[in-house]
Coordinates of C-alpha atoms in Angstrom, one line a residue:
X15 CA -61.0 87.1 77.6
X16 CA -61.8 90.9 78.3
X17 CA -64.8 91.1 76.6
X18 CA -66.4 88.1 77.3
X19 CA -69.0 89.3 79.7
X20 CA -69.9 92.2 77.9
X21 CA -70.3 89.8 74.7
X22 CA -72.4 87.4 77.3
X23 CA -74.5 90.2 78.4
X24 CA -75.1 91.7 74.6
X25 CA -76.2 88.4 73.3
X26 CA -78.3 87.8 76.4
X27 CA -80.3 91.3 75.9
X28 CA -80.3 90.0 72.4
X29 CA -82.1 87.2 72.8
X30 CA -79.8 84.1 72.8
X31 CA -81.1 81.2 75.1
X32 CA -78.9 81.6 78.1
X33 CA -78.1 78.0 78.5
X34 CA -77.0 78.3 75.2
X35 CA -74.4 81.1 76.7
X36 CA -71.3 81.0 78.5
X37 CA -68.6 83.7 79.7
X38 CA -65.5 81.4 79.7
X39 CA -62.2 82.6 80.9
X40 CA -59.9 80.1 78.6
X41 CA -60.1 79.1 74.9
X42 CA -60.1 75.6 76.1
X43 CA -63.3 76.2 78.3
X44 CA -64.9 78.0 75.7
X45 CA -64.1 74.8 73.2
X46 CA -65.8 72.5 75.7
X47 CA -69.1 74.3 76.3
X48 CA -69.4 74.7 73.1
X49 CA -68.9 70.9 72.3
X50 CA -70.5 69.6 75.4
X51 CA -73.8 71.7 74.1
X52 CA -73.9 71.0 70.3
X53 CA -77.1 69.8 68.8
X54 CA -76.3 66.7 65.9
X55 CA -76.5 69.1 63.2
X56 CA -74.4 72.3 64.9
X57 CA -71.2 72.9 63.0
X58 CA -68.5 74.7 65.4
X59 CA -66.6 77.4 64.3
X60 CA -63.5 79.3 65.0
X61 CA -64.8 82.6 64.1
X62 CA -63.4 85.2 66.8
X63 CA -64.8 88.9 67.4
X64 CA -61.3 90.0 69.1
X65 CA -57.5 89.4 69.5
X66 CA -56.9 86.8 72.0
X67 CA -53.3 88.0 73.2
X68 CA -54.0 87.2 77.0
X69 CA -53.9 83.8 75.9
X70 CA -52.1 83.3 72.0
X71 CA -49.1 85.0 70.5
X72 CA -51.2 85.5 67.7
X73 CA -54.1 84.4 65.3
X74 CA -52.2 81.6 64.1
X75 CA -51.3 80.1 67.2
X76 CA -55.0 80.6 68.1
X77 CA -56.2 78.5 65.1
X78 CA -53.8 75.8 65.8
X79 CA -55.2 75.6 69.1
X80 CA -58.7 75.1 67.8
X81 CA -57.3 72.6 64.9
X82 CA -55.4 70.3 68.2
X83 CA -58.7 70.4 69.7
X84 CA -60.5 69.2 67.1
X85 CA -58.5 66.6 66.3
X86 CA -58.5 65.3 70.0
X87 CA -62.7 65.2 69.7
X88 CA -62.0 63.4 66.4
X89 CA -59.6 60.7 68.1
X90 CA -61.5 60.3 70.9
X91 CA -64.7 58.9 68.7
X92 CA -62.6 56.8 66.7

């Protein structure tokens, strides 16, 4: 969203391991890094710093987004 690269750069010149970073223009993308780079015992979480209204009405459609994805990931390993 907006903020992304300022959060990217923040939690670069915090520390964070930068492959462990990504500025992602969509939800969805942001979902994917995140899964594609999990360790076994990660646990992802929908826990959002800022509105998202560039890309969701509102919190709830933004948390039924992340639910749908989910449940595609769970399908998927069934």
């Amino acid at each position: 969203g907006e903020v992304g690269e300022e959060y990217y750069r923040i939690l670069k010149e915090k520390g964070f391991s930068p492959e462990r970073l990504a500025a992602c223009g969509r939800f969805d993308d942001a979902f994917s890094f995140v899964y594609d780079n999990r360790e076994s015992a990660d646990v992802i979480l929908l826990c959002p710093a800022c509105t998202s209204y560039g890309e969701f009405h509102d919190y709830r459609e933004r948390g039924e987004r992340f639910k749908k994805l989910v449940e595609n990931i769970t399908k998927q390993r069934n």
